[in-house]
mmCIF file of C-alpha atoms in Angstrom:
data_model
loop_
_atom_site.group_PDB
_atom_site.id
_atom_site.type_symbol
_atom_site.label_atom_id
_atom_site.label_comp_id
_atom_site.label_asym_id
_atom_site.label_seq_id
_atom_site.Cartn_x
_atom_site.Cartn_y
_atom_site.Cartn_z
ATOM 1 C CA UNK W 1 0.080 -0.065 0.037
ATOM 2 C CA UNK W 2 1.274 3.498 -0.881
ATOM 3 C CA UNK W 3 1.649 5.881 1.465
ATOM 4 C CA UNK W 4 1.959 9.501 0.799
ATOM 5 C CA UNK W 5 1.433 12.809 2.841
ATOM 6 C CA UNK W 6 -0.730 15.353 1.335
ATOM 7 C CA UNK W 7 -1.832 19.092 2.539
ATOM 8 C CA UNK W 8 -5.202 20.099 3.439
ATOM 9 C CA UNK W 9 -6.869 23.673 3.733
ATOM 10 C CA UNK W 10 -7.964 25.372 6.504
ATOM 11 C CA UNK W 11 -10.330 24.109 8.627
ATOM 12 C CA UNK W 12 -13.411 26.276 9.695
ATOM 13 C CA UNK W 13 -15.165 25.550 12.705
ATOM 14 C CA UNK W 14 -18.869 25.540 12.556
ATOM 15 C CA UNK W 15 -21.880 23.909 13.847
ATOM 16 C CA UNK W 16 -21.827 20.482 15.487
ATOM 17 C CA UNK W 17 -23.998 18.200 12.892
ATOM 18 C CA UNK W 18 -23.884 16.221 10.149
ATOM 19 C CA UNK W 19 -24.313 17.847 6.400
ATOM 20 C CA UNK W 20 -24.484 16.902 2.974
ATOM 21 C CA UNK W 21 -23.092 19.049 0.452
ATOM 22 C CA UNK W 22 -23.207 18.977 -3.477
ATOM 23 C CA UNK W 23 -20.362 20.884 -5.621
ATOM 24 C CA UNK W 24 -20.872 21.161 -9.040
ATOM 25 C CA UNK W 25 -17.351 22.191 -10.219
ATOM 26 C CA UNK W 26 -17.597 19.288 -12.925
ATOM 27 C CA UNK W 27 -19.538 19.526 -15.986
ATOM 28 C CA UNK W 28 -23.724 19.716 -16.264
ATOM 29 C CA UNK W 29 -25.731 17.584 -14.172
ATOM 30 C CA UNK W 30 -21.923 16.125 -12.470
ATOM 31 C CA UNK W 31 -22.291 16.235 -9.042
ATOM 32 C CA UNK W 32 -19.752 15.250 -6.346
ATOM 33 C CA UNK W 33 -21.993 13.955 -3.111
ATOM 34 C CA UNK W 34 -20.125 14.358 0.332
ATOM 35 C CA UNK W 35 -21.272 14.400 3.537
ATOM 36 C CA UNK W 36 -19.704 16.161 6.499
ATOM 37 C CA UNK W 37 -19.473 15.902 10.371
ATOM 38 C CA UNK W 38 -17.313 18.694 12.346
ATOM 39 C CA UNK W 39 -17.621 18.681 16.254
ATOM 40 C CA UNK W 40 -15.633 20.799 18.479
ATOM 41 C CA UNK W 41 -14.110 19.248 20.749
ATOM 42 C CA UNK W 42 -13.867 20.822 24.497
ATOM 43 C CA UNK W 43 -10.513 21.081 26.246
ATOM 44 C CA UNK W 44 -9.394 18.461 28.078
ATOM 45 C CA UNK W 45 -12.871 16.434 27.371
ATOM 46 C CA UNK W 46 -12.126 12.601 26.964
ATOM 47 C CA UNK W 47 -15.677 11.948 26.819
ATOM 48 C CA UNK W 48 -15.367 13.601 23.554
ATOM 49 C CA UNK W 49 -13.796 10.080 22.290
ATOM 50 C CA UNK W 50 -16.500 7.892 22.327
ATOM 51 C CA UNK W 51 -18.989 10.868 21.444
ATOM 52 C CA UNK W 52 -16.355 11.456 18.138
ATOM 53 C CA UNK W 53 -16.740 7.571 17.593
ATOM 54 C CA UNK W 54 -20.538 7.042 17.306
ATOM 55 C CA UNK W 55 -20.733 10.380 15.346
ATOM 56 C CA UNK W 56 -18.582 9.095 12.544
ATOM 57 C CA UNK W 57 -20.017 5.726 12.835
ATOM 58 C CA UNK W 58 -23.697 7.157 12.287
ATOM 59 C CA UNK W 59 -21.707 9.241 9.510
ATOM 60 C CA UNK W 60 -20.898 6.437 7.381
ATOM 61 C CA UNK W 61 -24.044 4.326 8.389
ATOM 62 C CA UNK W 62 -25.540 7.169 6.532
ATOM 63 C CA UNK W 63 -23.248 7.003 3.394
ATOM 64 C CA UNK W 64 -23.536 3.409 3.104
ATOM 65 C CA UNK W 65 -20.268 2.609 4.416
ATOM 66 C CA UNK W 66 -20.740 1.416 7.890
ATOM 67 C CA UNK W 67 -19.460 -2.274 7.505
ATOM 68 C CA UNK W 68 -15.996 -1.065 7.459
ATOM 69 C CA UNK W 69 -16.077 1.612 10.405
ATOM 70 C CA UNK W 70 -14.158 -0.195 12.610
ATOM 71 C CA UNK W 71 -10.536 1.082 11.299
ATOM 72 C CA UNK W 72 -12.064 4.485 10.618
ATOM 73 C CA UNK W 73 -13.420 4.648 14.271
ATOM 74 C CA UNK W 74 -10.215 3.214 15.671
ATOM 75 C CA UNK W 75 -7.685 5.857 14.091
ATOM 76 C CA UNK W 76 -10.159 8.892 15.130
ATOM 77 C CA UNK W 77 -10.231 8.061 18.553
ATOM 78 C CA UNK W 78 -6.320 8.131 18.217
ATOM 79 C CA UNK W 79 -5.987 11.663 16.621
ATOM 80 C CA UNK W 80 -9.237 12.930 19.077
ATOM 81 C CA UNK W 81 -7.004 11.390 22.327
ATOM 82 C CA UNK W 82 -3.833 12.796 21.079
ATOM 83 C CA UNK W 83 -5.227 16.387 20.452
ATOM 84 C CA UNK W 84 -7.113 16.542 23.553
ATOM 85 C CA UNK W 85 -4.298 14.995 25.918
ATOM 86 C CA UNK W 86 -1.193 16.423 24.683
ATOM 87 C CA UNK W 87 -2.780 20.417 24.343
ATOM 88 C CA UNK W 88 -4.066 22.115 26.371
ATOM 89 C CA UNK W 89 -7.055 23.868 24.002
ATOM 90 C CA UNK W 90 -10.290 23.069 22.433
ATOM 91 C CA UNK W 91 -9.763 21.030 18.927
ATOM 92 C CA UNK W 92 -12.021 20.662 15.824
ATOM 93 C CA UNK W 93 -12.923 17.389 14.298
ATOM 94 C CA UNK W 94 -14.043 17.076 10.945
ATOM 95 C CA UNK W 95 -14.979 14.099 8.698
ATOM 96 C CA UNK W 96 -16.088 14.020 5.029
ATOM 97 C CA UNK W 97 -17.043 11.254 3.133
ATOM 98 C CA UNK W 98 -16.913 11.766 -0.258
ATOM 99 C CA UNK W 99 -16.701 9.485 -3.861
ATOM 100 C CA UNK W 100 -13.039 8.755 -3.118
ATOM 101 C CA UNK W 101 -13.207 7.459 0.631
ATOM 102 C CA UNK W 102 -13.256 9.240 4.124
ATOM 103 C CA UNK W 103 -10.764 11.635 5.085
ATOM 104 C CA UNK W 104 -10.834 12.752 8.935
ATOM 105 C CA UNK W 105 -8.797 15.908 10.192
ATOM 106 C CA UNK W 106 -8.601 16.878 13.904
ATOM 107 C CA UNK W 107 -7.055 20.351 14.358
ATOM 108 C CA UNK W 108 -6.064 21.904 17.530
ATOM 109 C CA UNK W 109 -4.748 25.592 18.161
ATOM 110 C CA UNK W 110 -0.910 24.666 19.058
ATOM 111 C CA UNK W 111 1.335 25.019 17.346
ATOM 112 C CA UNK W 112 3.702 21.859 18.689
ATOM 113 C CA UNK W 113 3.771 19.366 15.866
ATOM 114 C CA UNK W 114 3.088 15.770 16.659
ATOM 115 C CA UNK W 115 5.756 12.981 17.252
ATOM 116 C CA UNK W 116 6.163 9.944 16.441
ATOM 117 C CA UNK W 117 7.693 7.776 19.392
ATOM 118 C CA UNK W 118 8.417 4.244 19.901
ATOM 119 C CA UNK W 119 6.024 2.455 22.744
ATOM 120 C CA UNK W 120 7.862 0.328 25.095
ATOM 121 C CA UNK W 121 5.843 -2.552 25.820
ATOM 122 C CA UNK W 122 6.337 -2.687 29.446
ATOM 123 C CA UNK W 123 4.831 0.999 30.227
ATOM 124 C CA UNK W 124 1.123 1.034 29.511
ATOM 125 C CA UNK W 125 -0.764 1.674 26.400
ATOM 126 C CA UNK W 126 0.385 5.343 25.489
ATOM 127 C CA UNK W 127 2.561 6.341 22.204
ATOM 128 C CA UNK W 128 1.174 3.643 20.217
ATOM 129 C CA UNK W 129 -1.805 6.295 18.427
ATOM 130 C CA UNK W 130 0.325 7.659 15.331
ATOM 131 C CA UNK W 131 2.109 4.227 14.586
ATOM 132 C CA UNK W 132 -1.673 2.926 14.246
ATOM 133 C CA UNK W 133 -2.465 5.599 11.849
ATOM 134 C CA UNK W 134 0.850 5.148 10.164
ATOM 135 C CA UNK W 135 -0.102 1.821 9.655
ATOM 136 C CA UNK W 136 -3.520 1.577 9.107
ATOM 137 C CA UNK W 137 -4.278 5.115 6.775
ATOM 138 C CA UNK W 138 -3.792 4.916 3.114
ATOM 139 C CA UNK W 139 -2.679 8.596 3.980
ATOM 140 C CA UNK W 140 -1.890 10.626 7.148
ATOM 141 C CA UNK W 141 -0.441 13.949 7.660
ATOM 142 C CA UNK W 142 0.006 17.112 9.292
ATOM 143 C CA UNK W 143 -1.324 20.343 8.122
ATOM 144 C CA UNK W 144 -0.105 23.500 9.911
ATOM 145 C CA UNK W 145 -2.272 26.276 9.790
ATOM 146 C CA UNK W 146 -1.332 30.085 11.120
ATOM 147 C CA UNK W 147 -2.659 29.112 14.220
ATOM 148 C CA UNK W 148 -2.266 26.003 15.084
ATOM 149 C CA UNK W 149 -2.136 22.542 13.266
ATOM 150 C CA UNK W 150 -4.779 19.571 11.993
ATOM 151 C CA UNK W 151 -3.290 16.202 11.510
ATOM 152 C CA UNK W 152 -5.711 13.890 9.067
ATOM 153 C CA UNK W 153 -5.682 10.387 7.673
ATOM 154 C CA UNK W 154 -7.749 9.192 4.763
ATOM 155 C CA UNK W 155 -8.932 5.693 4.089
ATOM 156 C CA UNK W 156 -10.305 4.664 0.788
ATOM 157 C CA UNK W 157 -13.240 3.697 -0.753
ATOM 158 C CA UNK W 158 -13.409 0.758 0.878
ATOM 159 C CA UNK W 159 -14.247 2.163 4.560
#
């Protein structure tokens, strides 16, 4: 599986809802249908982790892709947990399902970039999040913004 990091645009903070959008940038009648979930995650509120998993599961179910949501939920949990544990700020989760698959971004408002760690098998479960993302996502990366960054991953159409 080929891995590549691609940049993304800035993430607007919006209401906590799932919405459908049609992008008519193609030819006449050629519409790309996307569904999107956007959630504000409260500072250090780890209750947001299972809530994000449930919301993503529902988004994928509504898009007819609920059968393979396990990997998407796991990776989303890792990014949300990292943002809430390793920063002292709010974060924003955005998940977009389109014809090419799923893209999940978790934006926080600190400039400190995440770093890959090699976990010690004897010290518990910390340090494995980005390794999971790297191993299971089709693509992932970090997008630096004027204030903060977004860590993202993509899964193909088999989500």
